[in-house]
Short mmCIF file of C-alpha atoms and ligand atoms in Angstrom, two decimals:
data_model
loop_
_atom_site.label_atom_id
_atom_site.label_comp_id
_atom_site.label_asym_id
_atom_site.label_seq_id
_atom_site.Cartn_x
_atom_site.Cartn_y
_atom_site.Cartn_z
CA MET A 15 -28.55 25.10 -16.25
CA SER A 16 -27.99 26.23 -12.69
CA SER A 17 -25.97 29.38 -12.23
CA THR A 18 -24.71 28.45 -8.76
CA LYS A 19 -20.97 29.00 -8.51
CA PRO A 20 -18.84 26.03 -7.49
CA GLU A 21 -17.79 26.35 -3.83
CA SER A 22 -14.21 25.57 -4.57
CA VAL A 23 -12.04 24.97 -7.57
CA ILE A 24 -8.97 22.85 -7.05
CA ASN A 25 -5.74 24.69 -7.69
CA VAL A 26 -2.91 22.25 -8.12
CA LYS A 27 -0.21 24.23 -6.41
CA THR A 28 2.41 23.45 -3.79
CA PRO A 29 3.82 26.63 -2.21
CA SER A 30 7.29 27.40 -3.46
CA ALA A 31 10.01 28.05 -0.83
CA THR A 32 11.89 30.42 -3.13
CA GLY A 33 8.88 32.15 -4.66
CA ARG A 34 10.07 30.98 -8.09
CA GLU A 35 7.70 28.71 -10.00
CA THR A 36 10.37 27.42 -12.38
CA LEU A 37 12.59 24.43 -13.00
CA SER A 38 16.30 24.94 -13.77
CA ILE A 39 17.77 22.40 -16.13
CA THR A 40 21.41 21.97 -17.10
CA ASP A 41 21.90 20.08 -20.34
CA ASN A 42 25.15 18.24 -19.60
CA ARG A 43 25.66 17.55 -23.30
CA THR A 44 26.21 21.25 -23.91
CA GLY A 45 26.56 22.81 -20.48
CA ARG A 46 23.67 25.15 -21.32
CA GLN A 47 21.18 26.13 -18.66
CA TYR A 48 17.45 26.55 -19.11
CA GLU A 49 14.71 27.85 -16.86
CA VAL A 50 11.34 26.29 -17.50
CA PRO A 51 8.08 27.60 -15.99
CA ILE A 52 6.10 25.32 -13.68
CA LYS A 53 2.32 25.70 -13.75
CA ASN A 54 -0.11 23.45 -11.93
CA GLU A 55 2.77 21.17 -10.95
CA THR A 56 3.63 20.50 -14.57
CA ILE A 57 6.16 21.67 -17.09
CA ARG A 58 5.26 21.99 -20.75
CA ALA A 59 6.84 19.26 -22.84
CA LEU A 60 7.33 21.83 -25.60
CA ASP A 61 9.63 23.82 -23.28
CA LEU A 62 12.09 20.94 -23.66
CA ARG A 63 12.24 21.34 -27.43
CA PRO A 64 14.80 24.23 -27.45
CA MET A 65 17.27 21.93 -25.66
CA LYS A 66 19.49 20.87 -28.55
CA VAL A 67 23.10 19.83 -29.07
CA ASN A 68 23.25 21.61 -32.40
CA THR A 69 20.82 23.59 -34.52
CA GLU A 70 19.91 20.58 -36.71
CA ASP A 71 18.69 18.61 -33.67
CA PHE A 72 14.97 18.12 -33.31
CA GLY A 73 15.23 19.02 -29.63
CA LEU A 74 14.48 17.15 -26.43
CA MET A 75 11.18 15.31 -25.92
CA GLY A 76 9.61 13.54 -22.98
CA TYR A 77 9.39 9.72 -23.31
CA ASP A 78 6.36 8.32 -21.50
CA PRO A 79 5.00 5.03 -22.84
CA ALA A 80 1.40 4.51 -21.67
CA PHE A 81 1.25 8.13 -20.39
CA THR A 82 2.11 7.13 -16.84
CA ASN A 83 3.29 10.64 -15.91
CA THR A 84 1.93 12.86 -18.64
CA ALA A 85 -1.11 15.15 -18.33
CA SER A 86 -2.72 15.25 -21.76
CA CYS A 87 -5.28 17.90 -20.85
CA SER A 88 -6.60 20.08 -18.06
CA SER A 89 -10.06 19.13 -16.86
CA LYS A 90 -12.74 20.31 -14.44
CA ILE A 91 -14.84 17.15 -14.46
CA THR A 92 -13.45 14.47 -12.16
CA PHE A 93 -10.90 14.61 -9.35
CA ILE A 94 -9.07 11.51 -8.12
CA ASP A 95 -6.50 11.31 -5.35
CA GLY A 96 -5.23 7.78 -5.87
CA ASP A 97 -3.10 7.72 -2.72
CA LYS A 98 -5.95 8.74 -0.46
CA GLY A 99 -8.67 6.83 -2.34
CA ILE A 100 -10.72 9.96 -3.19
CA LEU A 101 -13.07 10.31 -6.16
CA ARG A 102 -15.19 13.40 -6.86
CA TYR A 103 -17.36 14.48 -9.79
CA ARG A 104 -17.38 18.27 -10.21
CA GLY A 105 -16.28 18.57 -6.56
CA TYR A 106 -18.94 16.26 -5.07
CA SER A 107 -17.71 13.12 -3.30
CA ILE A 108 -18.64 9.82 -4.88
CA GLU A 109 -19.91 8.59 -1.51
CA GLU A 110 -22.40 11.47 -1.22
CA LEU A 111 -23.56 11.15 -4.82
CA ALA A 112 -24.05 7.38 -4.44
CA GLU A 113 -26.13 7.99 -1.33
CA LYS A 114 -28.22 10.98 -2.42
CA SER A 115 -28.22 11.34 -6.19
CA THR A 116 -29.57 9.38 -9.15
CA TYR A 117 -27.65 8.40 -12.25
CA ILE A 118 -29.63 10.76 -14.44
CA GLU A 119 -28.94 13.70 -12.10
CA THR A 120 -25.25 12.75 -11.81
CA ALA A 121 -24.98 12.55 -15.60
CA TYR A 122 -26.30 16.14 -15.78
CA LEU A 123 -23.77 17.22 -13.14
CA ILE A 124 -20.91 15.60 -15.03
CA LEU A 125 -21.98 17.09 -18.34
CA TYR A 126 -22.96 20.60 -17.31
CA GLY A 127 -20.85 21.15 -14.21
CA GLU A 128 -23.60 21.88 -11.65
CA LEU A 129 -26.43 19.95 -10.02
CA PRO A 130 -29.67 20.73 -11.86
CA ASN A 131 -32.53 22.60 -10.21
CA LYS A 132 -36.01 21.03 -10.31
CA SER A 133 -37.04 22.29 -13.72
CA GLU A 134 -33.62 21.59 -15.25
CA LEU A 135 -33.78 18.04 -13.95
CA ALA A 136 -37.32 17.58 -15.27
CA ASP A 137 -36.31 18.89 -18.73
CA TRP A 138 -33.16 16.81 -18.80
CA SER A 139 -34.99 13.59 -17.78
CA TYR A 140 -37.75 14.32 -20.31
CA ASN A 141 -35.26 14.85 -23.14
CA VAL A 142 -33.20 11.76 -22.36
CA THR A 143 -36.34 9.65 -21.94
CA HIS A 144 -37.75 10.89 -25.25
CA HIS A 145 -34.66 9.75 -27.12
CA THR A 146 -34.70 6.13 -25.97
CA PHE A 147 -36.25 4.71 -29.14
CA ILE A 148 -33.92 3.57 -31.92
CA HIS A 149 -34.55 3.48 -35.63
CA GLU A 150 -36.23 0.21 -36.65
CA SER A 151 -33.41 -0.47 -39.12
CA ILE A 152 -30.98 -0.98 -36.23
CA LYS A 153 -32.91 -4.17 -35.50
CA LYS A 154 -31.86 -5.44 -38.92
CA PHE A 155 -28.16 -4.99 -38.03
CA LEU A 156 -28.72 -6.90 -34.81
CA ASP A 157 -30.41 -9.69 -36.73
CA GLY A 158 -27.20 -10.12 -38.70
CA PHE A 159 -25.22 -11.10 -35.60
CA HIS A 160 -24.83 -14.72 -34.48
CA TYR A 161 -26.94 -15.69 -31.47
CA ASP A 162 -23.71 -15.98 -29.42
CA ALA A 163 -22.16 -12.68 -30.57
CA HIS A 164 -20.63 -10.81 -27.65
CA PRO A 165 -22.98 -7.93 -26.71
CA MET A 166 -20.03 -5.50 -26.52
CA GLY A 167 -19.30 -6.24 -30.18
CA MET A 168 -22.95 -5.57 -30.99
CA LEU A 169 -22.96 -2.39 -28.91
CA ILE A 170 -19.79 -1.00 -30.51
CA SER A 171 -21.18 -1.67 -33.99
CA THR A 172 -24.65 -0.26 -33.39
CA VAL A 173 -23.37 2.91 -31.65
CA ALA A 174 -21.12 3.51 -34.65
CA ALA A 175 -24.12 2.86 -36.92
CA LEU A 176 -26.08 5.67 -35.21
CA SER A 177 -23.68 8.03 -36.95
CA THR A 178 -25.30 7.11 -40.28
CA PHE A 179 -28.79 7.95 -38.98
CA TYR A 180 -27.85 11.36 -37.59
CA PRO A 181 -25.66 13.19 -40.12
CA ASP A 182 -26.45 16.42 -38.20
CA ALA A 183 -24.06 15.06 -35.54
CA LYS A 184 -21.13 16.12 -37.72
CA ASP A 185 -21.88 19.72 -36.75
CA ILE A 186 -19.75 19.31 -33.64
CA PHE A 187 -19.10 23.01 -33.01
CA ASN A 188 -22.82 23.76 -32.86
CA PRO A 189 -23.89 23.62 -29.18
CA GLU A 190 -27.48 22.70 -30.12
CA SER A 191 -26.30 19.77 -32.20
CA ARG A 192 -24.03 18.59 -29.37
CA ARG A 193 -26.92 18.85 -26.92
CA LYS A 194 -29.15 16.76 -29.15
CA GLN A 195 -26.54 14.04 -29.69
CA THR A 196 -26.03 13.97 -25.92
CA TYR A 197 -29.75 13.23 -25.35
CA ARG A 198 -29.63 10.61 -28.07
CA LEU A 199 -26.50 8.87 -26.86
CA ILE A 200 -27.51 8.74 -23.20
CA GLY A 201 -31.08 7.79 -24.14
CA LYS A 202 -30.22 5.13 -26.70
CA MET A 203 -27.26 3.30 -25.13
CA PRO A 204 -29.52 1.26 -22.78
CA THR A 205 -31.84 0.43 -25.69
CA LEU A 206 -28.98 -0.79 -27.89
CA ALA A 207 -27.58 -2.80 -24.99
CA ALA A 208 -30.94 -4.36 -24.09
CA PHE A 209 -31.72 -5.20 -27.72
CA ALA A 210 -28.30 -6.89 -28.07
CA TYR A 211 -29.13 -8.95 -24.97
CA ARG A 212 -32.57 -9.94 -26.26
CA HIS A 213 -31.06 -10.87 -29.61
CA SER A 214 -28.63 -13.25 -27.88
CA LEU A 215 -31.61 -14.96 -26.22
CA GLY A 216 -33.67 -15.02 -29.39
CA MET A 217 -36.37 -13.04 -27.59
CA PRO A 218 -38.49 -10.29 -29.14
CA PHE A 219 -37.24 -6.81 -28.40
CA ALA A 220 -38.97 -5.03 -25.52
CA TYR A 221 -39.52 -1.35 -26.36
CA PRO A 222 -38.73 1.49 -23.97
CA ASP A 223 -41.32 2.40 -21.35
CA ASN A 224 -41.07 6.15 -20.80
CA ASP A 225 -42.99 6.01 -17.50
CA LEU A 226 -40.09 4.24 -15.82
CA SER A 227 -36.83 5.62 -14.46
CA TYR A 228 -33.64 5.38 -16.53
CA CYS A 229 -32.60 2.12 -14.83
CA GLY A 230 -36.18 0.89 -14.41
CA ASN A 231 -36.73 1.22 -18.14
CA PHE A 232 -33.44 -0.55 -18.85
CA LEU A 233 -34.54 -3.50 -16.66
CA ASN A 234 -37.90 -3.44 -18.49
CA MET A 235 -36.21 -3.70 -21.90
CA LEU A 236 -34.00 -6.53 -20.66
CA PHE A 237 -36.34 -8.70 -18.64
CA ARG A 238 -39.93 -7.95 -19.62
CA THR A 239 -41.77 -11.01 -20.91
CA THR A 240 -45.60 -11.17 -20.94
CA GLU A 241 -46.43 -8.51 -18.32
CA LEU A 242 -48.63 -5.69 -19.57
CA LYS A 243 -46.64 -3.32 -17.41
CA TYR A 244 -43.16 -4.23 -16.16
CA ARG A 245 -42.52 -3.22 -12.55
CA PRO A 246 -38.82 -3.28 -11.63
CA ASN A 247 -37.87 -4.49 -8.17
CA PRO A 248 -37.07 -1.20 -6.35
CA THR A 249 -33.98 -2.60 -4.58
CA LEU A 250 -32.48 -3.86 -7.84
CA GLU A 251 -33.44 -0.66 -9.66
CA ARG A 252 -31.71 1.47 -7.01
CA ALA A 253 -28.68 -0.86 -6.87
CA LEU A 254 -28.23 -0.53 -10.63
CA ASP A 255 -28.70 3.23 -10.40
CA ILE A 256 -25.93 3.49 -7.78
CA LEU A 257 -23.65 1.27 -9.88
CA PHE A 258 -24.31 3.60 -12.81
CA ILE A 259 -23.36 6.62 -10.66
CA LEU A 260 -20.09 4.92 -9.68
CA HIS A 261 -19.22 4.21 -13.32
CA ALA A 262 -20.19 7.57 -14.81
CA ASP A 263 -16.71 9.06 -15.15
CA HIS A 264 -13.14 8.39 -14.08
CA GLU A 265 -11.04 11.18 -15.62
CA GLN A 266 -8.37 10.24 -18.19
CA ASN A 267 -8.78 6.46 -18.23
CA CYS A 268 -8.14 4.35 -21.34
CA SER A 269 -11.64 4.73 -22.85
CA SER A 270 -11.98 8.46 -22.08
CA THR A 271 -8.57 8.99 -23.62
CA ALA A 272 -9.80 7.06 -26.68
CA MET A 273 -12.90 9.31 -26.77
CA ARG A 274 -10.79 12.47 -26.63
CA CYS A 275 -8.17 11.17 -29.03
CA VAL A 276 -10.62 9.94 -31.69
CA GLY A 277 -12.87 12.98 -31.13
CA SER A 278 -9.89 15.27 -31.67
CA SER A 279 -10.01 14.35 -35.37
CA HIS A 280 -13.48 16.05 -35.33
CA VAL A 281 -15.35 12.85 -36.16
CA ASP A 282 -18.98 12.77 -34.92
CA PRO A 283 -19.65 11.70 -31.31
CA TYR A 284 -21.22 8.34 -32.26
CA CYS A 285 -18.00 7.16 -33.93
CA ALA A 286 -15.93 8.52 -31.05
CA THR A 287 -18.22 6.72 -28.56
CA ALA A 288 -17.83 3.48 -30.53
CA ALA A 289 -14.03 3.88 -30.18
CA ALA A 290 -14.35 4.56 -26.45
CA THR A 291 -16.63 1.52 -26.04
CA ALA A 292 -14.06 -0.61 -27.87
CA ALA A 293 -11.34 0.61 -25.50
CA LEU A 294 -13.57 -0.26 -22.55
CA TYR A 295 -14.12 -3.80 -23.83
CA GLY A 296 -10.56 -4.98 -23.03
CA PRO A 297 -10.03 -7.16 -19.93
CA LEU A 298 -7.56 -4.66 -18.45
CA HIS A 299 -10.28 -1.98 -18.43
CA GLY A 300 -14.09 -2.42 -18.44
CA GLY A 301 -13.85 -6.07 -19.44
CA ALA A 302 -12.28 -6.76 -16.03
CA ASN A 303 -15.68 -7.32 -14.35
CA GLU A 304 -16.36 -10.21 -16.71
CA ALA A 305 -12.79 -11.48 -16.25
CA VAL A 306 -13.18 -11.38 -12.44
CA LEU A 307 -16.22 -13.61 -12.56
CA ARG A 308 -14.54 -16.06 -14.93
CA MET A 309 -11.58 -16.12 -12.51
CA LEU A 310 -13.82 -16.80 -9.48
CA VAL A 311 -15.53 -19.63 -11.38
CA GLU A 312 -12.10 -21.02 -12.33
CA ILE A 313 -10.92 -20.90 -8.70
CA GLY A 314 -14.05 -22.86 -7.84
CA SER A 315 -13.80 -23.00 -4.05
CA VAL A 316 -12.38 -21.11 -1.08
CA ASN A 317 -9.88 -23.93 -0.54
CA ASN A 318 -8.33 -23.29 -3.95
CA VAL A 319 -7.68 -19.57 -3.30
CA PRO A 320 -4.15 -19.95 -1.78
CA ALA A 321 -2.99 -22.03 -4.78
CA TYR A 322 -4.43 -19.44 -7.18
CA ILE A 323 -2.73 -16.57 -5.32
CA LYS A 324 0.54 -18.51 -5.60
CA ARG A 325 0.11 -18.60 -9.39
CA VAL A 326 -0.59 -14.87 -9.39
CA LYS A 327 2.57 -14.20 -7.40
CA SER A 328 4.65 -16.32 -9.77
CA GLY A 329 3.47 -14.07 -12.62
CA GLU A 330 1.39 -16.82 -14.27
CA LYS A 331 -1.94 -15.04 -13.67
CA LEU A 332 -3.33 -11.65 -12.75
CA LEU A 333 -5.67 -11.27 -9.83
CA MET A 334 -8.42 -9.68 -11.90
CA GLY A 335 -10.25 -6.79 -10.22
CA PHE A 336 -7.10 -5.86 -8.33
CA GLY A 337 -4.71 -3.01 -8.98
CA HIS A 338 -5.20 0.33 -10.65
CA ARG A 339 -3.02 2.82 -12.46
CA VAL A 340 -4.18 5.67 -10.25
CA TYR A 341 -5.49 4.15 -6.98
CA LYS A 342 -2.73 3.02 -4.69
CA ASN A 343 -5.32 2.62 -1.96
CA TYR A 344 -8.75 0.98 -1.73
CA ASP A 345 -10.84 2.14 -4.71
CA PRO A 346 -13.64 4.16 -3.04
CA ARG A 347 -16.11 2.71 -5.55
CA ALA A 348 -15.21 -0.86 -4.52
CA ARG A 349 -16.23 -0.09 -0.93
CA ILE A 350 -19.69 1.10 -2.05
CA VAL A 351 -20.09 -1.83 -4.46
CA LYS A 352 -19.32 -4.33 -1.68
CA HIS A 353 -22.11 -2.79 0.38
CA ILE A 354 -24.62 -2.94 -2.51
CA ALA A 355 -23.76 -6.60 -3.10
CA TYR A 356 -25.34 -7.58 0.21
CA GLU A 357 -28.50 -5.56 -0.51
CA VAL A 358 -28.89 -7.39 -3.82
CA PHE A 359 -28.19 -10.75 -2.17
CA ASP A 360 -31.01 -10.03 0.32
CA VAL A 361 -33.43 -9.94 -2.62
CA MET A 362 -31.90 -12.49 -4.98
CA GLY A 363 -30.13 -14.87 -2.58
CA LYS A 364 -26.43 -14.94 -1.79
CA ASN A 365 -24.06 -15.45 -4.69
CA PRO A 366 -21.87 -18.39 -3.55
CA LEU A 367 -18.85 -16.89 -5.37
CA ILE A 368 -18.75 -14.05 -2.82
CA GLU A 369 -16.94 -16.34 -0.35
CA ILE A 370 -14.16 -16.94 -2.89
CA ALA A 371 -13.93 -13.20 -3.61
CA LEU A 372 -13.73 -12.36 0.10
CA GLU A 373 -10.99 -14.95 0.62
CA CYS A 374 -8.99 -13.56 -2.32
CA GLU A 375 -9.31 -10.08 -0.86
CA ARG A 376 -8.43 -11.23 2.68
CA ILE A 377 -5.26 -13.01 1.56
CA ALA A 378 -4.23 -10.29 -0.90
CA LEU A 379 -4.59 -7.47 1.64
CA GLU A 380 -2.18 -9.30 3.99
CA ASP A 381 0.27 -10.64 1.42
CA ASP A 382 3.49 -8.74 0.84
CA TYR A 383 3.27 -9.18 -2.96
CA PHE A 384 0.07 -7.12 -3.08
CA VAL A 385 0.86 -4.84 -0.12
CA SER A 386 4.27 -3.81 -1.47
CA ARG A 387 2.79 -3.10 -4.94
CA ARG A 388 -0.17 -1.32 -3.36
CA LEU A 389 -2.69 -3.52 -5.15
CA TYR A 390 -6.21 -3.17 -3.77
CA PRO A 391 -9.64 -4.24 -5.09
CA ASN A 392 -10.87 -1.93 -7.83
CA VAL A 393 -14.49 -1.19 -8.80
CA ASP A 394 -14.70 -4.34 -10.91
CA PHE A 395 -13.85 -6.79 -8.17
CA TYR A 396 -17.39 -7.05 -6.77
CA THR A 397 -19.62 -5.69 -9.55
CA GLY A 398 -19.68 -8.98 -11.48
CA LEU A 399 -21.08 -10.80 -8.45
CA ILE A 400 -23.93 -8.29 -8.24
CA TYR A 401 -24.68 -8.42 -11.95
CA GLN A 402 -24.70 -12.22 -11.90
CA SER A 403 -27.09 -12.24 -8.94
CA MET A 404 -29.36 -9.83 -10.80
CA GLY A 405 -29.60 -12.32 -13.66
CA PHE A 406 -27.13 -10.84 -16.16
CA PRO A 407 -24.92 -13.20 -18.16
CA MET A 408 -21.18 -12.47 -17.85
CA THR A 409 -20.94 -11.08 -21.36
CA MET A 410 -23.29 -8.25 -20.37
CA PHE A 411 -21.02 -7.00 -17.56
CA PRO A 412 -18.85 -4.66 -19.67
CA VAL A 413 -22.02 -3.40 -21.36
CA LEU A 414 -23.30 -2.39 -17.93
CA PHE A 415 -20.15 -0.31 -17.58
CA ALA A 416 -20.41 1.29 -21.03
CA ILE A 417 -23.96 2.62 -20.55
CA PRO A 418 -23.26 4.94 -17.59
CA ARG A 419 -19.74 5.81 -18.78
CA THR A 420 -21.32 7.41 -21.85
CA SER A 421 -22.07 10.58 -19.84
CA GLY A 422 -18.40 10.83 -18.83
CA TRP A 423 -17.23 10.21 -22.38
CA ILE A 424 -19.44 12.97 -23.76
CA ALA A 425 -18.36 15.41 -21.05
CA GLN A 426 -14.68 14.64 -21.77
CA TRP A 427 -15.28 14.96 -25.52
CA GLU A 428 -17.03 18.31 -25.20
CA GLU A 429 -14.39 19.66 -22.82
CA MET A 430 -11.71 18.64 -25.35
CA LEU A 431 -13.56 20.27 -28.25
CA LEU A 432 -13.99 23.58 -26.41
CA ASP A 433 -10.45 23.72 -25.03
CA PRO A 434 -8.48 26.17 -27.20
CA GLU A 435 -5.26 24.39 -26.24
CA GLN A 436 -6.38 21.09 -27.76
CA LYS A 437 -5.59 20.00 -31.30
CA ILE A 438 -5.71 16.68 -33.09
CA SER A 439 -4.03 14.11 -30.83
CA ARG A 440 -0.78 13.04 -32.33
CA PRO A 441 2.02 11.81 -30.06
CA ARG A 442 5.67 11.64 -31.05
CA GLN A 443 7.81 8.51 -31.16
CA VAL A 444 11.42 7.58 -30.56
CA TYR A 445 12.45 5.93 -33.83
CA LEU A 446 14.85 3.03 -33.20
CA GLY A 447 14.60 1.31 -36.61
CA HIS A 448 17.01 1.15 -39.54
CA GLU A 449 18.78 4.12 -41.04
CA LEU A 450 18.27 4.65 -44.78
CA ARG A 451 19.26 1.50 -46.70
CA ASP A 452 19.10 0.32 -50.32
CA TYR A 453 16.29 -1.82 -51.64
CA THR A 454 17.46 -5.43 -52.29
CA PRO A 455 15.86 -7.10 -55.32
CA LEU A 456 13.97 -10.32 -54.49
CA ASP A 457 16.47 -12.67 -56.19
CA ARG A 458 19.34 -11.32 -54.06
CA ARG A 459 17.64 -11.73 -50.66
CA ASP A 460 18.67 -14.60 -48.34
N1 LIG B 520 -2.53 -9.12 -10.21
C1 LIG B 520 -1.22 -9.40 -9.98
N2 LIG B 520 -0.23 -8.50 -10.12
C2 LIG B 520 -0.56 -7.27 -10.52
C3 LIG B 520 -1.91 -6.90 -10.78
C4 LIG B 520 -2.90 -7.89 -10.61
N3 LIG B 520 -4.18 -7.60 -10.84
N4 LIG B 520 -1.95 -5.61 -11.17
C5 LIG B 520 -0.69 -5.17 -11.15
N5 LIG B 520 0.15 -6.18 -10.76
C6 LIG B 520 1.60 -6.09 -10.56
C7 LIG B 520 2.34 -6.00 -11.90
O1 LIG B 520 2.68 -7.29 -12.37
C8 LIG B 520 3.55 -5.19 -11.53
O2 LIG B 520 4.44 -6.02 -10.83
P1 LIG B 520 6.05 -5.82 -11.01
O3 LIG B 520 6.34 -4.46 -10.41
O4 LIG B 520 6.68 -6.95 -10.26
O5 LIG B 520 6.32 -5.87 -12.48
C9 LIG B 520 3.02 -4.19 -10.49
O6 LIG B 520 1.87 -4.84 -9.89
C10 LIG B 520 2.57 -2.85 -11.11
O7 LIG B 520 1.58 -3.14 -12.08
P2 LIG B 520 1.49 -2.46 -13.51
O8 LIG B 520 1.00 -3.47 -14.48
O9 LIG B 520 2.76 -1.73 -13.82
O10 LIG B 520 0.35 -1.38 -13.24
P3 LIG B 520 -0.46 -0.60 -14.33
O11 LIG B 520 -0.80 0.71 -13.71
O12 LIG B 520 0.26 -0.57 -15.63
O13 LIG B 520 -1.78 -1.49 -14.55
C11 LIG B 520 -3.91 -2.40 -14.28
C12 LIG B 520 -2.98 -1.23 -13.95
C13 LIG B 520 -3.97 -2.59 -15.79
C14 LIG B 520 -5.31 -2.06 -13.77
C15 LIG B 520 -3.37 -3.67 -13.60
O14 LIG B 520 -3.36 -3.49 -12.20
C16 LIG B 520 -4.18 -4.91 -13.96
O15 LIG B 520 -3.92 -5.53 -14.99
N6 LIG B 520 -5.21 -5.28 -13.12
C17 LIG B 520 -6.07 -6.41 -13.43
C18 LIG B 520 -7.14 -5.99 -14.43
C19 LIG B 520 -8.18 -5.09 -13.80
O16 LIG B 520 -8.71 -5.36 -12.75
N7 LIG B 520 -8.50 -4.02 -14.53
C20 LIG B 520 -9.54 -3.08 -14.13
C21 LIG B 520 -8.95 -1.78 -13.79
S1 LIG B 520 -10.20 -0.71 -13.16
C22 LIG B 520 -11.04 -0.20 -14.54
O17 LIG B 520 -10.59 -0.12 -15.64
C23 LIG B 520 -12.39 0.10 -14.30
#
């Protein structure tokens, strides 16, 4: 690993006018006053616990369904400024990485914190490449799935199954074991995904070709037929590589939170990755790219866009690919994706659905419903159009998200494991159910 020091580390700190980094709280139930330290613009929820009406009280808690204003960890991996539309991995802007890096290099950066030097990159690529093969028995699991099984279901199941092949993965506090599982997970995810795809077509599996790049090999395993040597189209290979860079991490999103939460029970990383992949599958998260395309097909023509937007505004539908919990500005990834779309269309022909997507975006960016709620296109709005043009069926779209996100999941998992402040994830609840009551025998119930 490179020993270069990061140029800057973000300190979340707004200067205090009084010089006091504390919050004064008066509990009006008791009249008592408390002074709570503020660090990194946060207060510790546990500092609320001493605030009680009487000694039997449990003490005050924060109530934050869906964690909309709760930091569950500190992290040095990914920085997002949702108001300004900024995304950085380890301090590097997403725009610069998309232009100059490769997915495999970016994955190293995300995992180990620094860009690799030449020999580190060569070792890393070699190790990932030499873990692309999967045990032959995995093919038997795949054979058990229906021909029309969703590939995300197959991916979730087969990633979990890897846990049974690598019992050494349970040694999660051994850095060597973690390193090995990292090679395996990043190396094998494309193979599992491609095999799931081939199974759905009833085609023989195409084995990894270690001479090709990470994305080139993935395209080989997906699309190779009778060629002795598969040669990926360089524009499509690079487009996929950039899309993989854009999807590699996104701080504490739903699937990364699932990875940390499940991993906090100290289960092995394959099971935790299966949980994260399951979280990604939902249409409000990584399944949105598939949902966007289904929506564009349903809209059918540019003329139908205003009527569809009307249904969205009445609350009947969501405009899929729009809105984000964190971005209240244009998602910087969506801008890059829109650009790549045209490069792919130059090779594969224009996807006719792009006109419908552009019209949705045009209307939404001017309409008060979307403007007032600060709803902008997110990364998923245009990716489906690219994937479809590249020949992927819609069901593969979330899979194309899961493969690159694996590097982010592992980085988040490892950071959680090594953080002395972390414990098993276990939120509290506000119980609003019955008080203690007597059991009613069956013959006396209404
Ligand atoms: N279409 C129409 N209205 C929307 C949309 C949308 N896509 N997204 C949010 N809104 C509305 C909500 O109805 C709500 O309106 P209200 O204030 O009148 O009740 C308001 O905007 C705020 O939305 P919330 O649902 O509170 O925002 P939240 O942060 O909880 O949800 C989410 C974010 C899930 C991404 C949401 O915007 C959504 O469902 N988008 C569509 C699905 C999608 O594209 N998901 C991909 C996200 S990116 C990713 O995971 C890679």
